[in-house]
Amino acid sequence: MTLNKKIKLKQLGDRRGNLVAIESHIDIPFDIKRVYYIYNIPESTPRGFHAHKELHQFLICVSGSCKILMDDGLQKHETILDSGSEGLFMDGMIWHEMHDFTSDCVLLVLCNELYYESDYIRDYNEFLKLTKTIVK
Ligand code: T46
């Protein structure tokens, strides 16, 4: 299974600047139910360190850059998000960490579900145990 599910988004910009539109089931493979964004991250402050049981997300760095480390229990992959016209699709059961946020980073995240803390796995050993019960 590939962990690097980057999707290129169509740039609709012109000489007045950039514009990117994201439509459910056209540009990303789910209905958008929630949007959140992360910004103003202090230097050298990592975030994440969890997996979601079910949640599907699409992450776009609309300003600046950050690194995303993904781990499915078998393999790890790190990627850089640094473009407003490209996003990373992440389905459930991927342990992820975000590192090296630039001071101007704004990480926009689109989700297919509302916020449920019960969907988070915040303990890495518990995550590993659960991945062993799933046939990939
Ligand atoms: C993820 C990565 C990429 C809410 O109340 N509602 C929300 O929709 C979200 C996303 C968070 N929260 C609360 C939960 C915590 O008390 O906001 C607080 C900070 O969340 P957290 O520590 O989980 O933040 P990150 O940056 O570690 O993780 C976030 C998302 O929570 C997570 O789903 O995949 O970004």
mmCIF file with all atom_site columns, C-alpha atoms and ligand atoms in Angstrom:
data_model
loop_
_atom_site.group_PDB
_atom_site.id
_atom_site.type_symbol
_atom_site.label_atom_id
_atom_site.label_alt_id
_atom_site.label_comp_id
_atom_site.label_asym_id
_atom_site.label_entity_id
_atom_site.label_seq_id
_atom_site.pdbx_PDB_ins_code
_atom_site.Cartn_x
_atom_site.Cartn_y
_atom_site.Cartn_z
_atom_site.occupancy
_atom_site.B_iso_or_equiv
_atom_site.pdbx_formal_charge
_atom_site.auth_seq_id
_atom_site.auth_comp_id
_atom_site.auth_asym_id
_atom_site.auth_atom_id
_atom_site.pdbx_PDB_model_num
ATOM   1   C CA  . MET A 1 1   ? 0.000   0.000  0.000   1.00 0.00 ? 1   MET A CA  1
ATOM   2   C CA  . THR A 1 2   ? 1.380   3.426  -0.877  1.00 0.00 ? 2   THR A CA  1
ATOM   3   C CA  . LEU A 1 3   ? 1.409   6.016  1.870   1.00 0.00 ? 3   LEU A CA  1
ATOM   4   C CA  . ASN A 1 4   ? 2.195   8.916  -0.426  1.00 0.00 ? 4   ASN A CA  1
ATOM   5   C CA  . LYS A 1 5   ? -1.268  9.735  -1.785  1.00 0.00 ? 5   LYS A CA  1
ATOM   6   C CA  . LYS A 1 6   ? -0.652  13.219 -3.098  1.00 0.00 ? 6   LYS A CA  1
ATOM   7   C CA  . ILE A 1 7   ? -3.297  14.740 -5.338  1.00 0.00 ? 7   ILE A CA  1
ATOM   8   C CA  . LYS A 1 8   ? -2.572  17.640 -7.701  1.00 0.00 ? 8   LYS A CA  1
ATOM   9   C CA  . LEU A 1 9   ? -5.241  20.318 -7.698  1.00 0.00 ? 9   LEU A CA  1
ATOM   10  C CA  . LYS A 1 10  ? -6.186  22.417 -10.669 1.00 0.00 ? 10  LYS A CA  1
ATOM   11  C CA  . GLN A 1 11  ? -4.778  25.955 -10.570 1.00 0.00 ? 11  GLN A CA  1
ATOM   12  C CA  . LEU A 1 12  ? -7.478  28.340 -11.687 1.00 0.00 ? 12  LEU A CA  1
ATOM   13  C CA  . GLY A 1 13  ? -5.344  31.402 -11.138 1.00 0.00 ? 13  GLY A CA  1
ATOM   14  C CA  . ASP A 1 14  ? -4.581  34.138 -13.602 1.00 0.00 ? 14  ASP A CA  1
ATOM   15  C CA  . ARG A 1 15  ? -2.585  37.367 -13.574 1.00 0.00 ? 15  ARG A CA  1
ATOM   16  C CA  . ARG A 1 16  ? -4.665  38.492 -10.551 1.00 0.00 ? 16  ARG A CA  1
ATOM   17  C CA  . GLY A 1 17  ? -3.325  35.629 -8.415  1.00 0.00 ? 17  GLY A CA  1
ATOM   18  C CA  . ASN A 1 18  ? -4.005  31.994 -7.598  1.00 0.00 ? 18  ASN A CA  1
ATOM   19  C CA  . LEU A 1 19  ? -7.282  30.238 -7.026  1.00 0.00 ? 19  LEU A CA  1
ATOM   20  C CA  . VAL A 1 20  ? -7.766  26.552 -6.234  1.00 0.00 ? 20  VAL A CA  1
ATOM   21  C CA  . ALA A 1 21  ? -11.201 24.932 -5.821  1.00 0.00 ? 21  ALA A CA  1
ATOM   22  C CA  . ILE A 1 22  ? -11.794 21.568 -4.139  1.00 0.00 ? 22  ILE A CA  1
ATOM   23  C CA  . GLU A 1 23  ? -15.021 19.707 -4.798  1.00 0.00 ? 23  GLU A CA  1
ATOM   24  C CA  . SER A 1 24  ? -16.144 16.531 -3.047  1.00 0.00 ? 24  SER A CA  1
ATOM   25  C CA  . HIS A 1 25  ? -15.908 13.391 -5.207  1.00 0.00 ? 25  HIS A CA  1
ATOM   26  C CA  . ILE A 1 26  ? -14.363 15.428 -8.031  1.00 0.00 ? 26  ILE A CA  1
ATOM   27  C CA  . ASP A 1 27  ? -11.041 16.525 -6.578  1.00 0.00 ? 27  ASP A CA  1
ATOM   28  C CA  . ILE A 1 28  ? -11.033 14.476 -3.368  1.00 0.00 ? 28  ILE A CA  1
ATOM   29  C CA  . PRO A 1 29  ? -12.656 11.091 -2.720  1.00 0.00 ? 29  PRO A CA  1
ATOM   30  C CA  . PHE A 1 30  ? -15.072 12.033 0.091   1.00 0.00 ? 30  PHE A CA  1
ATOM   31  C CA  . ASP A 1 31  ? -17.807 14.410 1.256   1.00 0.00 ? 31  ASP A CA  1
ATOM   32  C CA  . ILE A 1 32  ? -16.366 17.279 3.287   1.00 0.00 ? 32  ILE A CA  1
ATOM   33  C CA  . LYS A 1 33  ? -18.005 17.504 6.729   1.00 0.00 ? 33  LYS A CA  1
ATOM   34  C CA  . ARG A 1 34  ? -15.385 19.453 8.659   1.00 0.00 ? 34  ARG A CA  1
ATOM   35  C CA  . VAL A 1 35  ? -12.546 21.856 7.942   1.00 0.00 ? 35  VAL A CA  1
ATOM   36  C CA  . TYR A 1 36  ? -9.803  22.941 10.330  1.00 0.00 ? 36  TYR A CA  1
ATOM   37  C CA  . TYR A 1 37  ? -6.499  24.701 9.951   1.00 0.00 ? 37  TYR A CA  1
ATOM   38  C CA  . ILE A 1 38  ? -3.291  24.872 11.935  1.00 0.00 ? 38  ILE A CA  1
ATOM   39  C CA  . TYR A 1 39  ? -1.070  27.954 11.904  1.00 0.00 ? 39  TYR A CA  1
ATOM   40  C CA  . ASN A 1 40  ? 1.256   30.059 14.069  1.00 0.00 ? 40  ASN A CA  1
ATOM   41  C CA  . ILE A 1 41  ? 3.178   26.978 15.138  1.00 0.00 ? 41  ILE A CA  1
ATOM   42  C CA  . PRO A 1 42  ? 6.167   27.785 17.368  1.00 0.00 ? 42  PRO A CA  1
ATOM   43  C CA  . GLU A 1 43  ? 9.559   26.836 15.879  1.00 0.00 ? 43  GLU A CA  1
ATOM   44  C CA  . SER A 1 44  ? 10.605  23.162 16.249  1.00 0.00 ? 44  SER A CA  1
ATOM   45  C CA  . THR A 1 45  ? 7.186   22.162 17.581  1.00 0.00 ? 45  THR A CA  1
ATOM   46  C CA  . PRO A 1 46  ? 5.923   18.871 16.169  1.00 0.00 ? 46  PRO A CA  1
ATOM   47  C CA  . ARG A 1 47  ? 2.213   17.959 16.189  1.00 0.00 ? 47  ARG A CA  1
ATOM   48  C CA  . GLY A 1 48  ? 0.081   14.930 15.446  1.00 0.00 ? 48  GLY A CA  1
ATOM   49  C CA  . PHE A 1 49  ? 1.450   11.705 16.963  1.00 0.00 ? 49  PHE A CA  1
ATOM   50  C CA  . HIS A 1 50  ? -1.788  9.819  16.511  1.00 0.00 ? 50  HIS A CA  1
ATOM   51  C CA  . ALA A 1 51  ? -3.801  7.787  14.020  1.00 0.00 ? 51  ALA A CA  1
ATOM   52  C CA  . HIS A 1 52  ? -7.485  7.896  13.226  1.00 0.00 ? 52  HIS A CA  1
ATOM   53  C CA  . LYS A 1 53  ? -9.533  4.716  13.216  1.00 0.00 ? 53  LYS A CA  1
ATOM   54  C CA  . GLU A 1 54  ? -11.907 5.783  10.434  1.00 0.00 ? 54  GLU A CA  1
ATOM   55  C CA  . LEU A 1 55  ? -11.397 9.435  9.505   1.00 0.00 ? 55  LEU A CA  1
ATOM   56  C CA  . HIS A 1 56  ? -10.369 10.383 5.982   1.00 0.00 ? 56  HIS A CA  1
ATOM   57  C CA  . GLN A 1 57  ? -8.495  13.649 5.614   1.00 0.00 ? 57  GLN A CA  1
ATOM   58  C CA  . PHE A 1 58  ? -6.968  15.802 2.914   1.00 0.00 ? 58  PHE A CA  1
ATOM   59  C CA  . LEU A 1 59  ? -4.104  18.070 3.974   1.00 0.00 ? 59  LEU A CA  1
ATOM   60  C CA  . ILE A 1 60  ? -2.990  21.137 2.043   1.00 0.00 ? 60  ILE A CA  1
ATOM   61  C CA  . CYS A 1 61  ? -0.269  23.572 3.003   1.00 0.00 ? 61  CYS A CA  1
ATOM   62  C CA  . VAL A 1 62  ? -1.852  26.762 1.708   1.00 0.00 ? 62  VAL A CA  1
ATOM   63  C CA  . SER A 1 63  ? 1.137   28.795 2.932   1.00 0.00 ? 63  SER A CA  1
ATOM   64  C CA  . GLY A 1 64  ? 4.691   27.820 3.900   1.00 0.00 ? 64  GLY A CA  1
ATOM   65  C CA  . SER A 1 65  ? 5.643   24.188 4.351   1.00 0.00 ? 65  SER A CA  1
ATOM   66  C CA  . CYS A 1 66  ? 5.788   21.292 6.774   1.00 0.00 ? 66  CYS A CA  1
ATOM   67  C CA  . LYS A 1 67  ? 6.817   17.638 6.768   1.00 0.00 ? 67  LYS A CA  1
ATOM   68  C CA  . ILE A 1 68  ? 4.350   14.808 7.309   1.00 0.00 ? 68  ILE A CA  1
ATOM   69  C CA  . LEU A 1 69  ? 5.573   11.453 8.546   1.00 0.00 ? 69  LEU A CA  1
ATOM   70  C CA  . MET A 1 70  ? 3.148   8.591  7.889   1.00 0.00 ? 70  MET A CA  1
ATOM   71  C CA  . ASP A 1 71  ? 3.358   5.081  9.259   1.00 0.00 ? 71  ASP A CA  1
ATOM   72  C CA  . ASP A 1 72  ? 0.927   2.230  8.583   1.00 0.00 ? 72  ASP A CA  1
ATOM   73  C CA  . GLY A 1 73  ? 2.554   -0.135 11.043  1.00 0.00 ? 73  GLY A CA  1
ATOM   74  C CA  . LEU A 1 74  ? 4.583   -1.808 8.302   1.00 0.00 ? 74  LEU A CA  1
ATOM   75  C CA  . GLN A 1 75  ? 6.248   1.053  6.480   1.00 0.00 ? 75  GLN A CA  1
ATOM   76  C CA  . LYS A 1 76  ? 7.007   4.704  7.079   1.00 0.00 ? 76  LYS A CA  1
ATOM   77  C CA  . HIS A 1 77  ? 7.084   7.537  4.580   1.00 0.00 ? 77  HIS A CA  1
ATOM   78  C CA  . GLU A 1 78  ? 7.899   11.207 5.004   1.00 0.00 ? 78  GLU A CA  1
ATOM   79  C CA  . THR A 1 79  ? 6.723   13.845 2.579   1.00 0.00 ? 79  THR A CA  1
ATOM   80  C CA  . ILE A 1 80  ? 6.888   17.626 2.336   1.00 0.00 ? 80  ILE A CA  1
ATOM   81  C CA  . LEU A 1 81  ? 3.785   19.722 1.803   1.00 0.00 ? 81  LEU A CA  1
ATOM   82  C CA  . ASP A 1 82  ? 4.755   23.066 0.321   1.00 0.00 ? 82  ASP A CA  1
ATOM   83  C CA  . SER A 1 83  ? 2.192   23.901 -2.334  1.00 0.00 ? 83  SER A CA  1
ATOM   84  C CA  . GLY A 1 84  ? -1.343  25.248 -2.274  1.00 0.00 ? 84  GLY A CA  1
ATOM   85  C CA  . SER A 1 85  ? -2.096  23.320 -5.445  1.00 0.00 ? 85  SER A CA  1
ATOM   86  C CA  . GLU A 1 86  ? -1.342  19.858 -4.086  1.00 0.00 ? 86  GLU A CA  1
ATOM   87  C CA  . GLY A 1 87  ? -2.721  17.930 -1.114  1.00 0.00 ? 87  GLY A CA  1
ATOM   88  C CA  . LEU A 1 88  ? -2.151  14.683 0.711   1.00 0.00 ? 88  LEU A CA  1
ATOM   89  C CA  . PHE A 1 89  ? -4.974  12.188 1.124   1.00 0.00 ? 89  PHE A CA  1
ATOM   90  C CA  . MET A 1 90  ? -4.788  10.196 4.321   1.00 0.00 ? 90  MET A CA  1
ATOM   91  C CA  . ASP A 1 91  ? -7.208  7.432  5.167   1.00 0.00 ? 91  ASP A CA  1
ATOM   92  C CA  . GLY A 1 92  ? -7.710  5.738  8.512   1.00 0.00 ? 92  GLY A CA  1
ATOM   93  C CA  . MET A 1 93  ? -5.128  3.774  10.502  1.00 0.00 ? 93  MET A CA  1
ATOM   94  C CA  . ILE A 1 94  ? -2.136  5.885  9.483   1.00 0.00 ? 94  ILE A CA  1
ATOM   95  C CA  . TRP A 1 95  ? 0.016   7.059  12.364  1.00 0.00 ? 95  TRP A CA  1
ATOM   96  C CA  . HIS A 1 96  ? 1.082   10.584 11.456  1.00 0.00 ? 96  HIS A CA  1
ATOM   97  C CA  . GLU A 1 97  ? 3.365   13.260 12.783  1.00 0.00 ? 97  GLU A CA  1
ATOM   98  C CA  . MET A 1 98  ? 3.860   16.797 11.497  1.00 0.00 ? 98  MET A CA  1
ATOM   99  C CA  . HIS A 1 99  ? 7.319   18.375 11.769  1.00 0.00 ? 99  HIS A CA  1
ATOM   100 C CA  . ASP A 1 100 ? 9.333   21.384 10.621  1.00 0.00 ? 100 ASP A CA  1
ATOM   101 C CA  . PHE A 1 101 ? 6.502   23.865 10.208  1.00 0.00 ? 101 PHE A CA  1
ATOM   102 C CA  . THR A 1 102 ? 7.772   27.100 8.705   1.00 0.00 ? 102 THR A CA  1
ATOM   103 C CA  . SER A 1 103 ? 6.702   30.255 10.546  1.00 0.00 ? 103 SER A CA  1
ATOM   104 C CA  . ASP A 1 104 ? 4.316   31.147 7.688   1.00 0.00 ? 104 ASP A CA  1
ATOM   105 C CA  . CYS A 1 105 ? 2.793   27.649 7.494   1.00 0.00 ? 105 CYS A CA  1
ATOM   106 C CA  . VAL A 1 106 ? -0.978  27.335 7.307   1.00 0.00 ? 106 VAL A CA  1
ATOM   107 C CA  . LEU A 1 107 ? -2.020  23.685 7.138   1.00 0.00 ? 107 LEU A CA  1
ATOM   108 C CA  . LEU A 1 108 ? -5.607  23.330 5.952   1.00 0.00 ? 108 LEU A CA  1
ATOM   109 C CA  . VAL A 1 109 ? -7.314  19.994 6.572   1.00 0.00 ? 109 VAL A CA  1
ATOM   110 C CA  . LEU A 1 110 ? -10.568 18.758 5.030   1.00 0.00 ? 110 LEU A CA  1
ATOM   111 C CA  . CYS A 1 111 ? -12.300 15.822 6.725   1.00 0.00 ? 111 CYS A CA  1
ATOM   112 C CA  . ASN A 1 112 ? -15.104 13.407 5.926   1.00 0.00 ? 112 ASN A CA  1
ATOM   113 C CA  . GLU A 1 113 ? -16.397 13.405 9.522   1.00 0.00 ? 113 GLU A CA  1
ATOM   114 C CA  . LEU A 1 114 ? -17.074 15.645 12.490  1.00 0.00 ? 114 LEU A CA  1
ATOM   115 C CA  . TYR A 1 115 ? -14.643 15.748 15.403  1.00 0.00 ? 115 TYR A CA  1
ATOM   116 C CA  . TYR A 1 116 ? -14.809 12.633 17.590  1.00 0.00 ? 116 TYR A CA  1
ATOM   117 C CA  . GLU A 1 117 ? -12.030 12.159 20.126  1.00 0.00 ? 117 GLU A CA  1
ATOM   118 C CA  . SER A 1 118 ? -13.044 8.457  20.225  1.00 0.00 ? 118 SER A CA  1
ATOM   119 C CA  . ASP A 1 119 ? -11.707 8.122  16.649  1.00 0.00 ? 119 ASP A CA  1
ATOM   120 C CA  . TYR A 1 120 ? -8.147  8.990  17.774  1.00 0.00 ? 120 TYR A CA  1
ATOM   121 C CA  . ILE A 1 121 ? -5.488  6.436  18.692  1.00 0.00 ? 121 ILE A CA  1
ATOM   122 C CA  . ARG A 1 122 ? -2.920  8.453  20.604  1.00 0.00 ? 122 ARG A CA  1
ATOM   123 C CA  . ASP A 1 123 ? -0.814  5.554  21.896  1.00 0.00 ? 123 ASP A CA  1
ATOM   124 C CA  . TYR A 1 124 ? 1.715   4.175  19.370  1.00 0.00 ? 124 TYR A CA  1
ATOM   125 C CA  . ASN A 1 125 ? 1.830   0.681  20.906  1.00 0.00 ? 125 ASN A CA  1
ATOM   126 C CA  . GLU A 1 126 ? -1.957  0.443  20.808  1.00 0.00 ? 126 GLU A CA  1
ATOM   127 C CA  . PHE A 1 127 ? -1.815  1.559  17.146  1.00 0.00 ? 127 PHE A CA  1
ATOM   128 C CA  . LEU A 1 128 ? 0.721   -1.169 16.314  1.00 0.00 ? 128 LEU A CA  1
ATOM   129 C CA  . LYS A 1 129 ? -1.412  -3.795 18.072  1.00 0.00 ? 129 LYS A CA  1
ATOM   130 C CA  . LEU A 1 130 ? -4.488  -2.713 16.096  1.00 0.00 ? 130 LEU A CA  1
ATOM   131 C CA  . THR A 1 131 ? -2.654  -2.746 12.739  1.00 0.00 ? 131 THR A CA  1
ATOM   132 C CA  . LYS A 1 132 ? -1.726  -6.390 13.342  1.00 0.00 ? 132 LYS A CA  1
ATOM   133 C CA  . THR A 1 133 ? -5.418  -7.310 13.560  1.00 0.00 ? 133 THR A CA  1
ATOM   134 C CA  . ILE A 1 134 ? -6.153  -5.660 10.187  1.00 0.00 ? 134 ILE A CA  1
ATOM   135 C CA  . VAL A 1 135 ? -5.460  -7.554 6.968   1.00 0.00 ? 135 VAL A CA  1
ATOM   136 C CA  . LYS A 1 136 ? -4.044  -4.996 4.506   1.00 0.00 ? 136 LYS A CA  1
HETATM 137 C C1  . T46 B 2 .   ? -4.875  15.358 12.580  1.00 0.00 ? 1   T46 B C1  1
HETATM 138 C C2  . T46 B 2 .   ? -3.753  16.310 12.411  1.00 0.00 ? 1   T46 B C2  1
HETATM 139 C C3  . T46 B 2 .   ? -3.304  16.413 10.987  1.00 0.00 ? 1   T46 B C3  1
HETATM 140 C C4  . T46 B 2 .   ? -11.287 19.923 18.214  1.00 0.00 ? 1   T46 B C4  1
HETATM 141 O O1  . T46 B 2 .   ? -11.938 20.226 19.231  1.00 0.00 ? 1   T46 B O1  1
HETATM 142 N N1  . T46 B 2 .   ? -11.892 19.835 16.998  1.00 0.00 ? 1   T46 B N1  1
HETATM 143 C C5  . T46 B 2 .   ? -11.216 19.522 15.857  1.00 0.00 ? 1   T46 B C5  1
HETATM 144 O O2  . T46 B 2 .   ? -11.824 19.453 14.769  1.00 0.00 ? 1   T46 B O2  1
HETATM 145 C C6  . T46 B 2 .   ? -9.792  19.260 15.954  1.00 0.00 ? 1   T46 B C6  1
HETATM 146 C C7  . T46 B 2 .   ? -9.004  18.890 14.712  1.00 0.00 ? 1   T46 B C7  1
HETATM 147 C C8  . T46 B 2 .   ? -9.194  19.352 17.178  1.00 0.00 ? 1   T46 B C8  1
HETATM 148 N N2  . T46 B 2 .   ? -9.930  19.682 18.286  1.00 0.00 ? 1   T46 B N2  1
HETATM 149 C C9  . T46 B 2 .   ? -9.247  19.806 19.588  1.00 0.00 ? 1   T46 B C9  1
HETATM 150 C C10 . T46 B 2 .   ? -8.637  18.538 20.138  1.00 0.00 ? 1   T46 B C10 1
HETATM 151 C C11 . T46 B 2 .   ? -7.470  19.058 20.975  1.00 0.00 ? 1   T46 B C11 1
HETATM 152 O O3  . T46 B 2 .   ? -7.935  19.416 22.255  1.00 0.00 ? 1   T46 B O3  1
HETATM 153 O O4  . T46 B 2 .   ? -8.152  20.726 19.421  1.00 0.00 ? 1   T46 B O4  1
HETATM 154 C C12 . T46 B 2 .   ? -7.060  20.346 20.239  1.00 0.00 ? 1   T46 B C12 1
HETATM 155 C C13 . T46 B 2 .   ? -5.791  20.169 19.406  1.00 0.00 ? 1   T46 B C13 1
HETATM 156 O O5  . T46 B 2 .   ? -5.907  18.971 18.592  1.00 0.00 ? 1   T46 B O5  1
HETATM 157 P P1  . T46 B 2 .   ? -4.707  17.948 18.367  1.00 0.00 ? 1   T46 B P1  1
HETATM 158 O O6  . T46 B 2 .   ? -3.813  17.950 19.554  1.00 0.00 ? 1   T46 B O6  1
HETATM 159 O O7  . T46 B 2 .   ? -5.293  16.634 17.947  1.00 0.00 ? 1   T46 B O7  1
HETATM 160 O O8  . T46 B 2 .   ? -3.944  18.660 17.150  1.00 0.00 ? 1   T46 B O8  1
HETATM 161 P P2  . T46 B 2 .   ? -2.845  18.041 16.165  1.00 0.00 ? 1   T46 B P2  1
HETATM 162 O O9  . T46 B 2 .   ? -2.295  19.178 15.404  1.00 0.00 ? 1   T46 B O9  1
HETATM 163 O O10 . T46 B 2 .   ? -1.899  17.177 16.905  1.00 0.00 ? 1   T46 B O10 1
HETATM 164 O O11 . T46 B 2 .   ? -3.688  17.103 15.165  1.00 0.00 ? 1   T46 B O11 1
HETATM 165 C C14 . T46 B 2 .   ? -4.579  17.685 14.238  1.00 0.00 ? 1   T46 B C14 1
HETATM 166 C C15 . T46 B 2 .   ? -5.926  16.951 14.227  1.00 0.00 ? 1   T46 B C15 1
HETATM 167 O O12 . T46 B 2 .   ? -6.473  16.894 15.549  1.00 0.00 ? 1   T46 B O12 1
HETATM 168 C C16 . T46 B 2 .   ? -5.791  15.540 13.739  1.00 0.00 ? 1   T46 B C16 1
HETATM 169 O O13 . T46 B 2 .   ? -7.077  15.013 13.456  1.00 0.00 ? 1   T46 B O13 1
HETATM 170 O O14 . T46 B 2 .   ? -4.953  14.351 11.888  1.00 0.00 ? 1   T46 B O14 1
HETATM 171 O O15 . T46 B 2 .   ? -4.012  17.617 12.937  1.00 0.00 ? 1   T46 B O15 1
#
